[in-house]
Amino acid sequence: WLLVLDEFRNALEPSSGEPGTPYKKLLRSIENHGHIPGRLLLLTDRSPHQGLWSERLVIKRVENLPVSDGVRFMTALLREQKREQEVPPDRLADVVNWVGGNPRALRSVVAALRYEALDELIGLQPEAWELREREISPELLHDLELHLLSRILASLEVSDQELLFNLTVFRKAFPTAAIRRFVSEEDFHAIRARLVDNFLLRHDRGWYSLEKVARAVGAGFLGRTSQKLRAAH
């Protein structure tokens, strides 16, 4: 068997870096059934605190794309979006370095280029651009992604924004029928297409999920308005 817990950072306590009580019980239960062959895969962008609970963990860092692969990836995205003219070939490597080769951030850049020129996007966080030849910190990359996402969201229709925020109530992948609960049939295809084209909504064989940063922003907005949160649920 293989059990995958994605975004395991949400299970870690902010102060201690250790899993919360429910997750500790889960991990203990799995360990007590060690006679059954299998693996547990925990995916997180936050380094877990080392302790008794993690003694048997093997920690591996998943590296971002090297520059050459990042350039190919971004070139394909630009071609797919018909935006090749937005980034000159001699600046592609700089853009990849700017976001540390992170594929999700590269998708956000390409989506934002639909609304603003590259130099205007660079101006959102010039310090990150100046440091593009060095390794970008997770905090700086997250901040950059938030800036890019805010630009994308501001350029969308209000109906697109509302659907995105409402969909954050789904913690797991959801089917097409879930989206139809929030929008009329006549608006469904257009709104869905805009969210997918802007790399905010991922689509895989009839199942959907929000991009990580988009979900975090949407959940934060929804959580500040109790009435909207209740309505979405």
mmCIF file of C-alpha atoms in Angstrom:
data_model
loop_
_atom_site.group_PDB
_atom_site.id
_atom_site.type_symbol
_atom_site.label_atom_id
_atom_site.label_comp_id
_atom_site.label_asym_id
_atom_site.label_seq_id
_atom_site.Cartn_x
_atom_site.Cartn_y
_atom_site.Cartn_z
ATOM 1 C CA TRP A 1 0.000 0.000 0.000
ATOM 2 C CA LEU A 2 0.983 3.656 -0.454
ATOM 3 C CA LEU A 3 -0.582 6.424 1.638
ATOM 4 C CA VAL A 4 0.091 9.992 0.455
ATOM 5 C CA LEU A 5 -0.622 13.023 2.670
ATOM 6 C CA ASP A 6 -0.278 16.138 0.520
ATOM 7 C CA GLU A 7 0.328 19.605 2.037
ATOM 8 C CA PHE A 8 1.393 17.979 5.297
ATOM 9 C CA ARG A 9 2.499 21.449 6.454
ATOM 10 C CA ASN A 10 -1.142 21.972 7.496
ATOM 11 C CA ALA A 11 -0.733 19.133 9.998
ATOM 12 C CA LEU A 12 2.294 20.747 11.688
ATOM 13 C CA GLU A 13 1.802 22.987 14.703
ATOM 14 C CA PRO A 14 3.089 26.537 13.993
ATOM 15 C CA SER A 15 4.972 26.797 17.294
ATOM 16 C CA SER A 16 6.559 23.353 17.611
ATOM 17 C CA GLY A 17 6.774 22.135 14.012
ATOM 18 C CA GLU A 18 5.406 18.783 15.178
ATOM 19 C CA PRO A 19 2.169 17.175 13.944
ATOM 20 C CA GLY A 20 -1.040 17.985 15.804
ATOM 21 C CA THR A 21 -2.556 15.347 18.068
ATOM 22 C CA PRO A 22 -4.874 13.754 15.438
ATOM 23 C CA TYR A 23 -1.970 13.292 13.025
ATOM 24 C CA LYS A 24 0.310 11.912 15.717
ATOM 25 C CA LYS A 25 -2.359 9.304 16.462
ATOM 26 C CA LEU A 26 -2.603 8.485 12.755
ATOM 27 C CA LEU A 27 1.166 8.085 12.412
ATOM 28 C CA ARG A 28 1.293 5.956 15.561
ATOM 29 C CA SER A 29 -1.500 3.741 14.243
ATOM 30 C CA ILE A 30 0.326 3.234 10.962
ATOM 31 C CA GLU A 31 3.554 2.402 12.781
ATOM 32 C CA ASN A 32 1.748 -0.144 14.961
ATOM 33 C CA HIS A 33 0.711 -1.951 11.781
ATOM 34 C CA GLY A 34 4.303 -2.178 10.578
ATOM 35 C CA HIS A 35 3.881 -5.833 9.723
ATOM 36 C CA ILE A 36 1.800 -4.797 6.693
ATOM 37 C CA PRO A 37 4.101 -3.884 3.742
ATOM 38 C CA GLY A 38 3.661 -0.315 2.581
ATOM 39 C CA ARG A 39 4.925 3.248 2.518
ATOM 40 C CA LEU A 40 3.754 6.613 3.874
ATOM 41 C CA LEU A 41 4.637 9.676 1.783
ATOM 42 C CA LEU A 42 4.355 13.111 3.441
ATOM 43 C CA LEU A 43 4.563 16.114 1.090
ATOM 44 C CA THR A 44 5.313 19.511 2.585
ATOM 45 C CA ASP A 45 7.154 22.741 1.802
ATOM 46 C CA ARG A 46 7.998 23.211 5.474
ATOM 47 C CA SER A 47 10.811 21.392 7.250
ATOM 48 C CA PRO A 48 9.333 19.213 10.008
ATOM 49 C CA HIS A 49 10.725 19.395 13.543
ATOM 50 C CA GLN A 50 12.904 16.406 14.308
ATOM 51 C CA GLY A 51 11.690 14.321 17.252
ATOM 52 C CA LEU A 52 10.485 10.913 18.345
ATOM 53 C CA TRP A 53 7.640 11.043 15.838
ATOM 54 C CA SER A 54 10.048 11.488 12.895
ATOM 55 C CA GLU A 55 12.829 9.071 13.855
ATOM 56 C CA ARG A 56 11.883 6.643 11.088
ATOM 57 C CA LEU A 57 11.271 9.273 8.420
ATOM 58 C CA VAL A 58 13.585 9.530 5.440
ATOM 59 C CA ILE A 59 13.599 13.199 4.407
ATOM 60 C CA LYS A 60 14.250 14.005 0.754
ATOM 61 C CA ARG A 61 14.179 17.454 -0.813
ATOM 62 C CA VAL A 62 12.450 17.720 -4.185
ATOM 63 C CA GLU A 63 14.502 20.171 -6.200
ATOM 64 C CA ASN A 64 12.983 22.770 -8.497
ATOM 65 C CA LEU A 65 13.622 22.689 -12.219
ATOM 66 C CA PRO A 66 17.167 23.422 -13.401
ATOM 67 C CA VAL A 67 17.425 26.456 -15.670
ATOM 68 C CA SER A 68 17.481 24.501 -18.939
ATOM 69 C CA ASP A 69 14.369 22.486 -18.017
ATOM 70 C CA GLY A 70 12.679 25.598 -16.661
ATOM 71 C CA VAL A 71 13.261 27.447 -19.934
ATOM 72 C CA ARG A 72 11.742 24.554 -21.883
ATOM 73 C CA PHE A 73 8.781 24.388 -19.492
ATOM 74 C CA MET A 74 8.095 28.122 -19.701
ATOM 75 C CA THR A 75 8.526 28.155 -23.482
ATOM 76 C CA ALA A 76 5.885 25.440 -23.755
ATOM 77 C CA LEU A 77 3.529 27.368 -21.453
ATOM 78 C CA LEU A 78 3.983 30.588 -23.428
ATOM 79 C CA ARG A 79 3.375 28.756 -26.705
ATOM 80 C CA GLU A 80 0.274 27.091 -25.297
ATOM 81 C CA GLN A 81 -1.073 30.490 -24.201
ATOM 82 C CA LYS A 82 0.068 32.158 -27.450
ATOM 83 C CA ARG A 83 2.190 34.628 -25.497
ATOM 84 C CA GLU A 84 5.690 33.844 -26.811
ATOM 85 C CA GLN A 85 6.229 37.519 -27.682
ATOM 86 C CA GLU A 86 5.836 38.551 -24.030
ATOM 87 C CA VAL A 87 9.240 37.167 -22.972
ATOM 88 C CA PRO A 88 12.254 37.543 -25.298
ATOM 89 C CA PRO A 89 14.286 34.316 -25.578
ATOM 90 C CA ASP A 90 17.306 35.965 -23.952
ATOM 91 C CA ARG A 91 15.271 36.727 -20.808
ATOM 92 C CA LEU A 92 13.744 33.285 -20.288
ATOM 93 C CA ALA A 93 16.620 32.054 -18.123
ATOM 94 C CA ASP A 94 16.389 35.194 -15.982
ATOM 95 C CA VAL A 95 12.681 34.592 -15.378
ATOM 96 C CA VAL A 96 13.336 30.963 -14.403
ATOM 97 C CA ASN A 97 16.033 32.083 -11.954
ATOM 98 C CA TRP A 98 13.709 34.802 -10.636
ATOM 99 C CA VAL A 99 11.242 32.187 -9.354
ATOM 100 C CA GLY A 100 13.883 29.645 -8.421
ATOM 101 C CA GLY A 101 12.754 27.203 -11.121
ATOM 102 C CA ASN A 102 9.452 26.626 -9.333
ATOM 103 C CA PRO A 103 6.929 25.235 -11.882
ATOM 104 C CA ARG A 104 3.888 26.635 -10.052
ATOM 105 C CA ALA A 105 5.429 30.127 -9.955
ATOM 106 C CA LEU A 106 6.290 29.887 -13.662
ATOM 107 C CA ARG A 107 2.647 29.149 -14.415
ATOM 108 C CA SER A 108 1.663 32.199 -12.353
ATOM 109 C CA VAL A 109 4.077 34.386 -14.334
ATOM 110 C CA VAL A 110 2.657 33.187 -17.653
ATOM 111 C CA ALA A 111 -0.900 33.766 -16.424
ATOM 112 C CA ALA A 112 -0.063 37.271 -15.188
ATOM 113 C CA LEU A 113 1.521 38.133 -18.546
ATOM 114 C CA ARG A 114 -1.989 38.020 -19.969
ATOM 115 C CA TYR A 115 -2.672 41.277 -18.119
ATOM 116 C CA GLU A 116 0.667 43.024 -17.571
ATOM 117 C CA ALA A 117 4.065 43.275 -19.269
ATOM 118 C CA LEU A 118 7.042 41.416 -17.832
ATOM 119 C CA ASP A 119 8.794 44.569 -16.583
ATOM 120 C CA GLU A 120 5.653 45.580 -14.689
ATOM 121 C CA LEU A 121 5.563 42.155 -13.013
ATOM 122 C CA ILE A 122 9.233 42.445 -12.102
ATOM 123 C CA GLY A 123 8.398 45.748 -10.421
ATOM 124 C CA LEU A 124 6.102 43.903 -8.002
ATOM 125 C CA GLN A 125 9.158 42.546 -6.218
ATOM 126 C CA PRO A 126 12.363 44.046 -7.630
ATOM 127 C CA GLU A 127 14.482 42.674 -4.785
ATOM 128 C CA ALA A 128 13.721 39.111 -5.909
ATOM 129 C CA TRP A 129 14.704 40.008 -9.470
ATOM 130 C CA GLU A 130 18.006 41.468 -8.256
ATOM 131 C CA LEU A 131 18.706 38.214 -6.412
ATOM 132 C CA ARG A 132 17.780 35.982 -9.360
ATOM 133 C CA GLU A 133 21.317 34.585 -9.680
ATOM 134 C CA ARG A 134 21.110 33.281 -6.104
ATOM 135 C CA GLU A 135 18.834 30.721 -4.484
ATOM 136 C CA ILE A 136 15.490 32.326 -3.633
ATOM 137 C CA SER A 137 14.156 31.731 -0.135
ATOM 138 C CA PRO A 138 10.770 29.975 0.283
ATOM 139 C CA GLU A 139 9.419 33.088 2.020
ATOM 140 C CA LEU A 140 10.434 35.424 -0.796
ATOM 141 C CA LEU A 141 9.037 33.041 -3.420
ATOM 142 C CA HIS A 142 5.735 32.758 -1.553
ATOM 143 C CA ASP A 143 5.531 36.548 -1.337
ATOM 144 C CA LEU A 144 6.214 36.833 -5.064
ATOM 145 C CA GLU A 145 3.488 34.298 -5.862
ATOM 146 C CA LEU A 146 1.027 36.275 -3.742
ATOM 147 C CA HIS A 147 1.869 39.447 -5.669
ATOM 148 C CA LEU A 148 1.367 37.677 -9.008
ATOM 149 C CA LEU A 149 -1.873 36.080 -7.860
ATOM 150 C CA SER A 150 -3.264 39.406 -6.669
ATOM 151 C CA ARG A 151 -2.675 40.842 -10.129
ATOM 152 C CA ILE A 152 -4.413 37.893 -11.784
ATOM 153 C CA LEU A 153 -7.408 37.978 -9.437
ATOM 154 C CA ALA A 154 -7.826 41.733 -9.871
ATOM 155 C CA SER A 155 -8.123 41.234 -13.631
ATOM 156 C CA LEU A 156 -10.785 38.517 -13.447
ATOM 157 C CA GLU A 157 -14.535 38.935 -13.460
ATOM 158 C CA VAL A 158 -16.252 39.195 -10.065
ATOM 159 C CA SER A 159 -18.048 35.932 -10.857
ATOM 160 C CA ASP A 160 -14.658 34.221 -11.375
ATOM 161 C CA GLN A 161 -13.395 35.494 -8.036
ATOM 162 C CA GLU A 162 -16.528 34.390 -6.194
ATOM 163 C CA LEU A 163 -16.336 30.887 -7.637
ATOM 164 C CA LEU A 164 -12.659 30.607 -6.743
ATOM 165 C CA PHE A 165 -13.314 31.684 -3.150
ATOM 166 C CA ASN A 166 -16.294 29.330 -2.805
ATOM 167 C CA LEU A 167 -14.342 26.354 -4.112
ATOM 168 C CA THR A 168 -11.843 26.689 -1.269
ATOM 169 C CA VAL A 169 -14.321 24.877 1.003
ATOM 170 C CA PHE A 170 -13.255 21.679 -0.787
ATOM 171 C CA ARG A 171 -10.120 20.370 0.898
ATOM 172 C CA LYS A 172 -9.767 17.500 -1.565
ATOM 173 C CA ALA A 173 -10.151 17.159 -5.327
ATOM 174 C CA PHE A 174 -13.750 17.657 -6.441
ATOM 175 C CA PRO A 175 -15.775 16.627 -9.526
ATOM 176 C CA THR A 176 -17.412 18.850 -12.138
ATOM 177 C CA ALA A 177 -20.721 18.615 -10.289
ATOM 178 C CA ALA A 178 -19.180 20.504 -7.364
ATOM 179 C CA ILE A 179 -18.468 23.538 -9.559
ATOM 180 C CA ARG A 180 -21.986 23.468 -10.966
ATOM 181 C CA ARG A 181 -23.328 23.917 -7.440
ATOM 182 C CA PHE A 182 -21.925 27.462 -7.434
ATOM 183 C CA VAL A 183 -22.590 28.764 -10.961
ATOM 184 C CA SER A 184 -25.442 28.768 -13.439
ATOM 185 C CA GLU A 185 -25.323 26.414 -16.386
ATOM 186 C CA GLU A 186 -24.961 29.268 -18.867
ATOM 187 C CA ASP A 187 -21.915 30.676 -17.027
ATOM 188 C CA PHE A 188 -20.265 27.373 -16.145
ATOM 189 C CA HIS A 189 -18.090 26.805 -19.232
ATOM 190 C CA ALA A 190 -16.809 30.387 -19.519
ATOM 191 C CA ILE A 191 -15.891 30.780 -15.832
ATOM 192 C CA ARG A 192 -14.343 27.326 -15.614
ATOM 193 C CA ALA A 193 -12.243 28.034 -18.724
ATOM 194 C CA ARG A 194 -10.942 31.335 -17.332
ATOM 195 C CA LEU A 195 -9.871 29.757 -14.043
ATOM 196 C CA VAL A 196 -8.140 26.886 -15.850
ATOM 197 C CA ASP A 197 -6.458 29.186 -18.401
ATOM 198 C CA ASN A 198 -5.096 31.333 -15.580
ATOM 199 C CA PHE A 199 -3.637 28.247 -13.865
ATOM 200 C CA LEU A 200 -5.827 28.754 -10.803
ATOM 201 C CA LEU A 201 -7.847 25.576 -11.262
ATOM 202 C CA ARG A 202 -6.230 22.261 -12.134
ATOM 203 C CA HIS A 203 -8.140 19.700 -14.171
ATOM 204 C CA ASP A 204 -7.334 15.996 -14.324
ATOM 205 C CA ARG A 205 -9.729 13.458 -15.851
ATOM 206 C CA GLY A 206 -12.910 15.068 -14.593
ATOM 207 C CA TRP A 207 -11.550 16.061 -11.188
ATOM 208 C CA TYR A 208 -10.511 19.552 -10.135
ATOM 209 C CA SER A 209 -8.386 21.149 -7.441
ATOM 210 C CA LEU A 210 -7.264 24.698 -6.749
ATOM 211 C CA GLU A 211 -3.649 25.714 -7.025
ATOM 212 C CA LYS A 212 -2.081 25.850 -3.562
ATOM 213 C CA VAL A 213 -1.513 29.615 -3.304
ATOM 214 C CA ALA A 214 -4.900 30.394 -4.898
ATOM 215 C CA ARG A 215 -6.631 28.180 -2.360
ATOM 216 C CA ALA A 216 -4.786 29.807 0.547
ATOM 217 C CA VAL A 217 -5.774 33.300 -0.606
ATOM 218 C CA GLY A 218 -9.373 32.266 -1.311
ATOM 219 C CA ALA A 219 -9.737 30.495 2.027
ATOM 220 C CA GLY A 220 -8.383 33.550 3.834
ATOM 221 C CA PHE A 221 -10.890 35.826 2.116
ATOM 222 C CA LEU A 222 -13.798 33.476 2.727
ATOM 223 C CA GLY A 223 -12.840 33.004 6.358
ATOM 224 C CA ARG A 224 -13.061 36.743 7.024
ATOM 225 C CA THR A 225 -16.752 36.808 6.097
ATOM 226 C CA SER A 226 -18.749 34.345 8.192
ATOM 227 C CA GLN A 227 -21.884 34.786 6.103
ATOM 228 C CA LYS A 228 -20.087 33.932 2.850
ATOM 229 C CA LEU A 229 -18.309 31.033 4.520
ATOM 230 C CA ARG A 230 -21.602 29.526 5.725
ATOM 231 C CA ALA A 231 -23.177 30.049 2.323
ATOM 232 C CA ALA A 232 -20.282 28.302 0.569
ATOM 233 C CA HIS A 233 -20.487 25.305 2.895
#
